mmCIF file of C-alpha atoms in Angstrom:
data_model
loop_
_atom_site.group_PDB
_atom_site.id
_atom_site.type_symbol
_atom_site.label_atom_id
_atom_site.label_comp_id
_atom_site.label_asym_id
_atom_site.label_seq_id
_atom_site.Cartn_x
_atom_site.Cartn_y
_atom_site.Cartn_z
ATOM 1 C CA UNK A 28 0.000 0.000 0.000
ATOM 2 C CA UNK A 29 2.842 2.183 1.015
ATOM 3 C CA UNK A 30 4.447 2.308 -2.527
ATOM 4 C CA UNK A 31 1.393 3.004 -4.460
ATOM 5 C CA UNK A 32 0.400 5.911 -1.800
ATOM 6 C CA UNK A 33 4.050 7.035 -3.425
ATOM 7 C CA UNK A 34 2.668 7.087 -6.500
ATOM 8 C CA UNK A 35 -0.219 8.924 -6.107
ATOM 9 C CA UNK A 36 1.031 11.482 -3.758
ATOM 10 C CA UNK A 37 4.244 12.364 -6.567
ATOM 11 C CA UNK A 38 6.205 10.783 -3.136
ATOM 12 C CA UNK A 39 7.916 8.991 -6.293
ATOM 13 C CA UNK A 40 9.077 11.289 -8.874
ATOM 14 C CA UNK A 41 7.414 10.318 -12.650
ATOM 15 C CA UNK A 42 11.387 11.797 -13.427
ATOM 16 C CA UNK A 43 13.401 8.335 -12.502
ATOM 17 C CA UNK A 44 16.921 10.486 -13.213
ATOM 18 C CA UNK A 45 15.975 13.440 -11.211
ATOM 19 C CA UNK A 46 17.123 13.872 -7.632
ATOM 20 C CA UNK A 47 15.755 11.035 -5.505
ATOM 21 C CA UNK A 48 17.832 12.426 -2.304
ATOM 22 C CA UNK A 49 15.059 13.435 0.092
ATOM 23 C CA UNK A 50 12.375 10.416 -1.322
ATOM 24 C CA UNK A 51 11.262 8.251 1.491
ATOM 25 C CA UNK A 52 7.774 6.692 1.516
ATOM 26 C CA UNK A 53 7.433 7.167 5.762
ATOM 27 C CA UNK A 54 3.820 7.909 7.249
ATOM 28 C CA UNK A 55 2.176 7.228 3.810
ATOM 29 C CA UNK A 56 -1.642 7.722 3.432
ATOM 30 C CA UNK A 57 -3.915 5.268 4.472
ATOM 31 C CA UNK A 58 -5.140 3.245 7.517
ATOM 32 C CA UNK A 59 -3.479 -0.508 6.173
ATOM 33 C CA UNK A 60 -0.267 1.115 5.641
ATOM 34 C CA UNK A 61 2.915 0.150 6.928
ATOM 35 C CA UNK A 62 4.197 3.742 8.691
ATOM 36 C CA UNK A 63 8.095 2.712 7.847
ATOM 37 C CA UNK A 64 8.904 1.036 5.035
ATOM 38 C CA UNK A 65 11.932 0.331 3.110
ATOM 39 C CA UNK A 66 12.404 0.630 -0.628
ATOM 40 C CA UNK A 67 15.160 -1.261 -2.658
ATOM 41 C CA UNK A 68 16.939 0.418 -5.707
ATOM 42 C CA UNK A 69 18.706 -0.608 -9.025
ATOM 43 C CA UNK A 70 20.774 2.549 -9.606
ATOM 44 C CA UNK A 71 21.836 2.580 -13.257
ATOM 45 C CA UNK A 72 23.603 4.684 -15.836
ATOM 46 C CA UNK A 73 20.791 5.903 -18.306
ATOM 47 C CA UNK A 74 23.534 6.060 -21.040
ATOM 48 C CA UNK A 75 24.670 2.857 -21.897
ATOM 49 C CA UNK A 76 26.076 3.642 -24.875
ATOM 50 C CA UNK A 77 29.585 2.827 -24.682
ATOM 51 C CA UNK A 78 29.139 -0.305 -22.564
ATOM 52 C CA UNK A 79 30.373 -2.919 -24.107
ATOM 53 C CA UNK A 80 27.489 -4.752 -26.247
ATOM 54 C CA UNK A 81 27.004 -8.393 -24.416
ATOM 55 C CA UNK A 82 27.874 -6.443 -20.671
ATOM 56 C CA UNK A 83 24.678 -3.986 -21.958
ATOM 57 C CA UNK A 84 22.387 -7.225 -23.247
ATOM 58 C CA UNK A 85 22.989 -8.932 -19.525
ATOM 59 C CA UNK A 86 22.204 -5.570 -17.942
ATOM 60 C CA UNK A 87 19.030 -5.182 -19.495
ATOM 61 C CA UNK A 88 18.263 -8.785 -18.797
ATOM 62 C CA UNK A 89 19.044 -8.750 -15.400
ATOM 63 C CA UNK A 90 16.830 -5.370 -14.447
ATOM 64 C CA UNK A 91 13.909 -7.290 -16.759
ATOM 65 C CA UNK A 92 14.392 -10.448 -14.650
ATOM 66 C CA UNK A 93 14.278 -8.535 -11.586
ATOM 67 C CA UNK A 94 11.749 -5.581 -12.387
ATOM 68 C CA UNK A 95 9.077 -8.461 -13.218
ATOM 69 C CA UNK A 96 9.893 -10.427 -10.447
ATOM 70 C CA UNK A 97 10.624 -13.394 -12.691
ATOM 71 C CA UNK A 98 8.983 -16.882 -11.224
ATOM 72 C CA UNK A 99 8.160 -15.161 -7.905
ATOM 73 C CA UNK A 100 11.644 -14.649 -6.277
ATOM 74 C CA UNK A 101 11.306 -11.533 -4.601
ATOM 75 C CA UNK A 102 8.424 -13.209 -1.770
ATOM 76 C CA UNK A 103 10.875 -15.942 -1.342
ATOM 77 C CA UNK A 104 13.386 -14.089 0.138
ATOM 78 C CA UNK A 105 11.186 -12.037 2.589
ATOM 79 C CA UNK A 106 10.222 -8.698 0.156
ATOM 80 C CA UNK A 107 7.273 -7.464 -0.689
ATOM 81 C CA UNK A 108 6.751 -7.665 -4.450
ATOM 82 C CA UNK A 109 5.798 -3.174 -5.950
ATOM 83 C CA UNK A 110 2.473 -2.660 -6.318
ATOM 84 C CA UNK A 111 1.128 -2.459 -10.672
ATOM 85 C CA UNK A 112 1.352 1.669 -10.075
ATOM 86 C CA UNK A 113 5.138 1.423 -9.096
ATOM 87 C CA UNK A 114 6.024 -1.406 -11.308
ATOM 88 C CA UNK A 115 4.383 0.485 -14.203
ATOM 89 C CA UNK A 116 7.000 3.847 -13.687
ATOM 90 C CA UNK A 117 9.609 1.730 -13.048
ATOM 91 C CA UNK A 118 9.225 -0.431 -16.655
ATOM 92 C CA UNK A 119 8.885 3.110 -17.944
ATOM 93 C CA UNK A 120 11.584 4.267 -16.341
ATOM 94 C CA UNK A 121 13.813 1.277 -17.701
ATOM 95 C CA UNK A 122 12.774 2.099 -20.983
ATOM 96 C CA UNK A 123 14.668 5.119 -21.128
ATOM 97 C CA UNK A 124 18.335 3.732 -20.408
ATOM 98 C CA UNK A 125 19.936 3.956 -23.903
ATOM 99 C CA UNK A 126 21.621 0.944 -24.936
ATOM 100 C CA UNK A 127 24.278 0.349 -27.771
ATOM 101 C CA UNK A 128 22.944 0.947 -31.418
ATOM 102 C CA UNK A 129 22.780 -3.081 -32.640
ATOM 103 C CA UNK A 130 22.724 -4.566 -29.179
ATOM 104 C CA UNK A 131 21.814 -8.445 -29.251
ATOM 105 C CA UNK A 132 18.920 -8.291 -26.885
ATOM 106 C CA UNK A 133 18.867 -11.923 -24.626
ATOM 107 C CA UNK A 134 15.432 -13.589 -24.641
ATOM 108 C CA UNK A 135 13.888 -15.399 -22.375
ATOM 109 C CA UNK A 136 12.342 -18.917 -23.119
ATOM 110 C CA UNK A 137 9.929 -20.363 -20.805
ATOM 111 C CA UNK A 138 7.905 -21.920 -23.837
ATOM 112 C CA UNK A 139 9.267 -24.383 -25.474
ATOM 113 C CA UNK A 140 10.635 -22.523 -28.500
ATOM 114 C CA UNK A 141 11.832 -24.888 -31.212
ATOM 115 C CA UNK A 142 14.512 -24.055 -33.095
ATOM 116 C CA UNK A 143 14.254 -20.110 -32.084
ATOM 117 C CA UNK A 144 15.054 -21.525 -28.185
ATOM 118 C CA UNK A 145 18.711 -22.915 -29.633
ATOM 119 C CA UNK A 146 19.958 -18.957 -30.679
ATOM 120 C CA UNK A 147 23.048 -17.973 -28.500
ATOM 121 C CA UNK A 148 21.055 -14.839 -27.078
ATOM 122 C CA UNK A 149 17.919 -16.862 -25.235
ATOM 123 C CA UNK A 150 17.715 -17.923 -22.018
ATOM 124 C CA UNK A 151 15.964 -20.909 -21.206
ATOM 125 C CA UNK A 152 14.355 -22.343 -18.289
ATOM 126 C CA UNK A 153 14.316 -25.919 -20.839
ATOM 127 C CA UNK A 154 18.068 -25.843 -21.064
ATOM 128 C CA UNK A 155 19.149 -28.350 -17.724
ATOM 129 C CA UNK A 156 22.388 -26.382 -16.023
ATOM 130 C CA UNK A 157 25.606 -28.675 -15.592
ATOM 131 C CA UNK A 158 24.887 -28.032 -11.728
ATOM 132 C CA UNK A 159 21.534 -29.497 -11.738
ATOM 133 C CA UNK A 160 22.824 -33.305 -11.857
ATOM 134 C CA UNK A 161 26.628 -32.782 -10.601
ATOM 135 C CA UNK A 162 27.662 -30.780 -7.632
ATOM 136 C CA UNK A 163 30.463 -30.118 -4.973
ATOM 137 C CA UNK A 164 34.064 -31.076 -6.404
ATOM 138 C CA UNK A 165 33.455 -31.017 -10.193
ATOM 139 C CA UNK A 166 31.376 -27.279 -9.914
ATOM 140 C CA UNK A 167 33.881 -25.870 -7.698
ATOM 141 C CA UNK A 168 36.243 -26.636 -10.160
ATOM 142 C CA UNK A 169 34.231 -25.507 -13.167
ATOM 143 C CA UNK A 170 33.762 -22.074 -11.918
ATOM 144 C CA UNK A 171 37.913 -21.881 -11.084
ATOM 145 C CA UNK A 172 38.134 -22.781 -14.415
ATOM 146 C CA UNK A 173 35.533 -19.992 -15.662
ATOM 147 C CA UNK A 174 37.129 -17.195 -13.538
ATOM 148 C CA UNK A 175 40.188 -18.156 -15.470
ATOM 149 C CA UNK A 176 38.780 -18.526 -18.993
ATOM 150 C CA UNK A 177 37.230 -14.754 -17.899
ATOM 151 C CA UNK A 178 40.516 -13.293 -17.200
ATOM 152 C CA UNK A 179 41.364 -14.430 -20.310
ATOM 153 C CA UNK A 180 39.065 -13.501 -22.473
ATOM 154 C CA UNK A 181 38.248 -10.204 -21.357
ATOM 155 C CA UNK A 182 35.046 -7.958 -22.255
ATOM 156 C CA UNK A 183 35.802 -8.153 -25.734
ATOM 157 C CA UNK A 184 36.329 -12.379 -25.779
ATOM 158 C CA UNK A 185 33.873 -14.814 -25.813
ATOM 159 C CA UNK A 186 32.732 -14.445 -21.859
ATOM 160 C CA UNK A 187 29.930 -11.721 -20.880
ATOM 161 C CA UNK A 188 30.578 -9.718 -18.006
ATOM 162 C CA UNK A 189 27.581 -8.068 -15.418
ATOM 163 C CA UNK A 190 29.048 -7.020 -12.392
ATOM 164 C CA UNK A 191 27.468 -4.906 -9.608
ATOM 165 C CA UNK A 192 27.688 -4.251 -6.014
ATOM 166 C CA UNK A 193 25.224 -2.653 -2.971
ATOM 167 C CA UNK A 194 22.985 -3.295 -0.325
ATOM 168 C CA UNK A 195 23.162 -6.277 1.315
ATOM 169 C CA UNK A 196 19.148 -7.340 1.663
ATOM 170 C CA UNK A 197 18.422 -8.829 -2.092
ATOM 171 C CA UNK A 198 22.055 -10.565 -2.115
ATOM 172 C CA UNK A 199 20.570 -14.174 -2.063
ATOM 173 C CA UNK A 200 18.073 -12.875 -4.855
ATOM 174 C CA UNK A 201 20.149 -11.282 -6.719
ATOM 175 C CA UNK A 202 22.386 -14.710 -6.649
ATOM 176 C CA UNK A 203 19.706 -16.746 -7.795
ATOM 177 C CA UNK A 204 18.787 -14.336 -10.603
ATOM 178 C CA UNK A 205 22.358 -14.437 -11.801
ATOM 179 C CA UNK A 206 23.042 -18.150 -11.493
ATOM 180 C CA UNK A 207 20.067 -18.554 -13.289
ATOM 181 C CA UNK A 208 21.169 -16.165 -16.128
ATOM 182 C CA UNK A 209 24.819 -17.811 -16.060
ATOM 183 C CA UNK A 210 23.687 -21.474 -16.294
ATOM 184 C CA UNK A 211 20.808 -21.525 -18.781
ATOM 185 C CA UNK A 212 22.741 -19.184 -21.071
ATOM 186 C CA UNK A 213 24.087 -20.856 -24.097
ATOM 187 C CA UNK A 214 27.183 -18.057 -24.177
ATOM 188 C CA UNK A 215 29.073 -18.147 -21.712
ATOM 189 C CA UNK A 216 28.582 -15.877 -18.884
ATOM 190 C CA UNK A 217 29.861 -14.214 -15.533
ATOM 191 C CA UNK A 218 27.373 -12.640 -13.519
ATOM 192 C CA UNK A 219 28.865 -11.034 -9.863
ATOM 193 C CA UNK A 220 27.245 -8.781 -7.037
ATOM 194 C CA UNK A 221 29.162 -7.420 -3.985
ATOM 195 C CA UNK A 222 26.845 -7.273 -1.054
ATOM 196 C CA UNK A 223 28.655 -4.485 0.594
ATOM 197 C CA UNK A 224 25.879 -2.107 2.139
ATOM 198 C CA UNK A 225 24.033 0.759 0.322
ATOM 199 C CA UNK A 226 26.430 3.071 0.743
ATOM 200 C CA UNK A 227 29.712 1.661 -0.960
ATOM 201 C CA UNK A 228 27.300 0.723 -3.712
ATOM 202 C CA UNK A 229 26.995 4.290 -4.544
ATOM 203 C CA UNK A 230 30.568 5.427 -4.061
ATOM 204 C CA UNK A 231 31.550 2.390 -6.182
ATOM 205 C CA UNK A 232 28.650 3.440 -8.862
ATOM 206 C CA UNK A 233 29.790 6.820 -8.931
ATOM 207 C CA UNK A 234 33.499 6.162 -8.640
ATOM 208 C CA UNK A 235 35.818 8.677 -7.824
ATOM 209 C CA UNK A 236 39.323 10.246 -8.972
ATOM 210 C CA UNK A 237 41.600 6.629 -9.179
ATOM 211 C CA UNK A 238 38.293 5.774 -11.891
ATOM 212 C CA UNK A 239 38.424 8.582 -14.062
ATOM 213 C CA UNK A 240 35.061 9.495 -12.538
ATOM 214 C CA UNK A 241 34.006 6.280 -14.172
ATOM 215 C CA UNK A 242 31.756 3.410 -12.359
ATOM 216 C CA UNK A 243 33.897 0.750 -10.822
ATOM 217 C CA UNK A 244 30.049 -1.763 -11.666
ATOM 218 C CA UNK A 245 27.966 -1.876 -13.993
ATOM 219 C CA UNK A 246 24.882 -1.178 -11.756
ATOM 220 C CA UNK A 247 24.743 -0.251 -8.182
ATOM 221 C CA UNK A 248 21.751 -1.431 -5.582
ATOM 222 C CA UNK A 249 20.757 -0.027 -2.535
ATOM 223 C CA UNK A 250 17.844 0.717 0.332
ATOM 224 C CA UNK A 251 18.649 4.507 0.003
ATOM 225 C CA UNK A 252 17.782 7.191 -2.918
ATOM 226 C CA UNK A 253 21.434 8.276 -3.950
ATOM 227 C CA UNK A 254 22.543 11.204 -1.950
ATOM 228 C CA UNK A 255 22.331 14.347 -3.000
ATOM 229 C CA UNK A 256 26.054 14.460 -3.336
ATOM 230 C CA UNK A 257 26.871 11.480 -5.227
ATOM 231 C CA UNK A 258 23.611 12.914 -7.422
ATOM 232 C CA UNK A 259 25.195 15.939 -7.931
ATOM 233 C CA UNK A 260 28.637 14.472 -8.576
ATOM 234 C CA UNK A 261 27.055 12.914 -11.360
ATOM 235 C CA UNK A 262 25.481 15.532 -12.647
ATOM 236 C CA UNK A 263 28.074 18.350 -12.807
ATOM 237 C CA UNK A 264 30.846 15.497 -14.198
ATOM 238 C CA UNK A 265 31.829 15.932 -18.036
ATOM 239 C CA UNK A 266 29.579 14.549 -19.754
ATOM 240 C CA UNK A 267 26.842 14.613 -17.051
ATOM 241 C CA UNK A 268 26.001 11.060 -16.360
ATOM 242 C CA UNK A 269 22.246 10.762 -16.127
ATOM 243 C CA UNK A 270 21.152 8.019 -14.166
ATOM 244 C CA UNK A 271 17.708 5.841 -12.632
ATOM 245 C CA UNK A 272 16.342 5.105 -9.836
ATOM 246 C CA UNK A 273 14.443 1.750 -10.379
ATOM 247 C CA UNK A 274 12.192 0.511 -7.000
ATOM 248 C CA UNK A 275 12.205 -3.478 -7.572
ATOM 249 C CA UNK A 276 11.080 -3.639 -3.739
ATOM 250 C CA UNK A 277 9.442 -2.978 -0.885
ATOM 251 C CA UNK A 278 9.948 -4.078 2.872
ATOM 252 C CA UNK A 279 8.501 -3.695 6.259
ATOM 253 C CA UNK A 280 10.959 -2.403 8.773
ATOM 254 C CA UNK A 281 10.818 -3.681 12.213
ATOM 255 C CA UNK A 282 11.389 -1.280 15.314
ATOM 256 C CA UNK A 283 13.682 -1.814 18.489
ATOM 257 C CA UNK A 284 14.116 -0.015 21.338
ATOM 258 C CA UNK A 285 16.442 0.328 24.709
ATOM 259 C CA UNK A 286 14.091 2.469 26.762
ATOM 260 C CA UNK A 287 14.397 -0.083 30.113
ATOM 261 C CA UNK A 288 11.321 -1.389 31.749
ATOM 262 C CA UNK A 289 11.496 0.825 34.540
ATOM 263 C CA UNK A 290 11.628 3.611 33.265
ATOM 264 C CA UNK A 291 8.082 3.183 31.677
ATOM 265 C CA UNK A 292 6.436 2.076 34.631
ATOM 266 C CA UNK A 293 6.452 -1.454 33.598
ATOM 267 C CA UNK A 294 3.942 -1.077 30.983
ATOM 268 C CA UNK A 295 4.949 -2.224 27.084
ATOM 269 C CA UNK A 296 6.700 1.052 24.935
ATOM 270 C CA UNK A 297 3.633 2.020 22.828
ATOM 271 C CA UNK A 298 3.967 4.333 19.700
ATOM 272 C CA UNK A 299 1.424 4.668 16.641
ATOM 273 C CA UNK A 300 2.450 4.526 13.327
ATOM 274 C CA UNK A 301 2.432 8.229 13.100
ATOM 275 C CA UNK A 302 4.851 8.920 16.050
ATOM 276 C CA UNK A 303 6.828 6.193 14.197
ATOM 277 C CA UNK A 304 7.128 7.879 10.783
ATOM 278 C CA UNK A 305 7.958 11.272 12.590
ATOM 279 C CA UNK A 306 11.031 9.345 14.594
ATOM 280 C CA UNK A 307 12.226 7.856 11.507
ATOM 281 C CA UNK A 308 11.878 11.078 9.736
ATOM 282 C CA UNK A 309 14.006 13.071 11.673
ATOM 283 C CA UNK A 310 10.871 15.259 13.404
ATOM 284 C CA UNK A 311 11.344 13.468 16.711
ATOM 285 C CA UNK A 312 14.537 13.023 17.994
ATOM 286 C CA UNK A 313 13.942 12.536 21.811
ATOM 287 C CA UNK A 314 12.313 10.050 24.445
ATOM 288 C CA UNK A 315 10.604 13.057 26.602
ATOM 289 C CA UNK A 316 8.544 14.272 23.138
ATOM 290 C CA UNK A 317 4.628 15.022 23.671
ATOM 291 C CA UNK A 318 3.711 12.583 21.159
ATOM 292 C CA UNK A 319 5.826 9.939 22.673
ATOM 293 C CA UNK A 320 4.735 11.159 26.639
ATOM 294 C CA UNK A 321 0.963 11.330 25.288
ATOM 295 C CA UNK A 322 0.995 7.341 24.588
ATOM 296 C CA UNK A 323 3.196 6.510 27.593
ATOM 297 C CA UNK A 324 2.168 8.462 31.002
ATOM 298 C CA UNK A 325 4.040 7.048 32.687
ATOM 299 C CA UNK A 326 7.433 7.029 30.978
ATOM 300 C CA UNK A 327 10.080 8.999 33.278
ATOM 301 C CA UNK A 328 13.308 9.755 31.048
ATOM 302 C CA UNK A 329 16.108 12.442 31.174
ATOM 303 C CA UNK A 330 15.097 15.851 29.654
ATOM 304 C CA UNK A 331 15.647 15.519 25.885
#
């Protein structure tokens, strides 16, 4: 409910490269929504033109497989799939990432497609994975052997390359997205995502001096809008380099506290949803607050 309240109330902006910085769907409309929730991101370059060709196809197949929540994954590990209002921007917003001029597109076949389902750009839930019927030993060494072959081979060789790095939360997802892409491809491919927190997914997707200003990924992830200064930084380098903010998810966050028994008379902390948004929001930032005294009488903290 939360994420189509976004849409409505322009919460989301209809601009996907604009400046997301201050977006945060807290205290949304509506008496079944979730006061705090949590949206994921796919932050990607909207210029793809100079991305190497298969690296560009995998990209594109990897936000489709994850945009329309391909075979269900995103419930499976624990998020709540965008409501039709969000996915519909964020499609849209997909649409406008510009991708090399004669780009092989990769298909997806999950009808059997005969001879069309044999072309070197599909993949195909028909095509059984090596890993499927032998494991352990002879995989381990398969994939040694396909890091190698990669180093090899480069960008420009036989192997394509995806690689991209963020939040932590859709790792397991985003693993099973790219092992699917890797082992029902007919080409060859390498498919890698750093779960190193939201934050050094933007500084690695914006990059910095030792990078030329260039992205050390080709796509960044995170549970944050980029910051108005990594927005920015993109914006003012030369060229500017226009990006999107794709939503692929939503999430429930769960609230703790340390406020000891005692000190609220023995009764159970108690805060609405509303006194919840305004915490997370920055417009309470103390225990002693009126809203927070109003629900608890009998709380006895510091001052402020």
């Amino acid at each position: 409910q939360a994420g189509a309240e976004a849409v409505t109330t322009g919460t989301f902006p209809t601009d996907a490269s604009a400046d997301w910085s201050a977006v945060n769907v807290y205290n949304m409309p509506g008496d079944p929504t979730w006061p705090i929730v949590l949206v994921s991101y796919l932050y990607v370059k909207k210029d793809q033109t100079a991305t190497n060709p298969k690296t560009a196809a995998a990209l594109k197949a990897f936000i489709s497989r994850i945009l329309n929540n391909h075979v269900g994954v995103v419930e499976e590990f624990g998020f709540t799939a965008p409501p039709t209002s969000v996915k519909t921007q964020t499609l849209a917003a997909a649409a406008t990432i510009v991708y090399p001029t004669g780009m092989t597109s990769f298909l997806e076949e999950d009808e059997t497609n005969p001879i069309g389902g044999m072309a070197t750009n599909v993949i195909s839930s028909k095509r059984i994975a090596f890993d499927d019927y032998q494991r352990d030993i002879m995989a381990a060494q398969i994939l040694t052997l396909q890091a190698t072959v990669s180093g090899l081979t480069g960008n420009g060789g036989i192997t394509t390359q995806l690689h991209g790095s963020g939040t932590t939360n859709p790792k397991n997802w985003f693993a099973k997205a790219m092992r699917f892409m890797e082992d029902r491809s007919r080409m060859p491919m390498v498919l890698t995502y750093r779960a190193v927190g939201s934050g050094t997914g933007q500084q690695e997707f914006v990059g910095n001096a030792a990078s030329s200003g260039k992205s050390y990924n080709d796509f960044g992830a995170g549970d944050i809008p980029m910051s108005k200064a990594n927005y920015d930084g993109l914006m003012s380098a030369t060229p500017a380099q226009a990006m999107v903010h794709l939503p692929f998810a939503l999430g429930a966050i769960g609230i703790f506290h340390n406020v000891p028994s005692a000190d609220l008379g023995g009764a159970a902390l108690q805060l609405d949803a509303c006194t919840l948004a305004k915490i997370f929001s920055g417009s309470i930032t103390t225990w002693d607050d009126p809203a927070i005294k109003t629900q608890n009488p009998n709380i006895k903290v510091p001052a402020n």
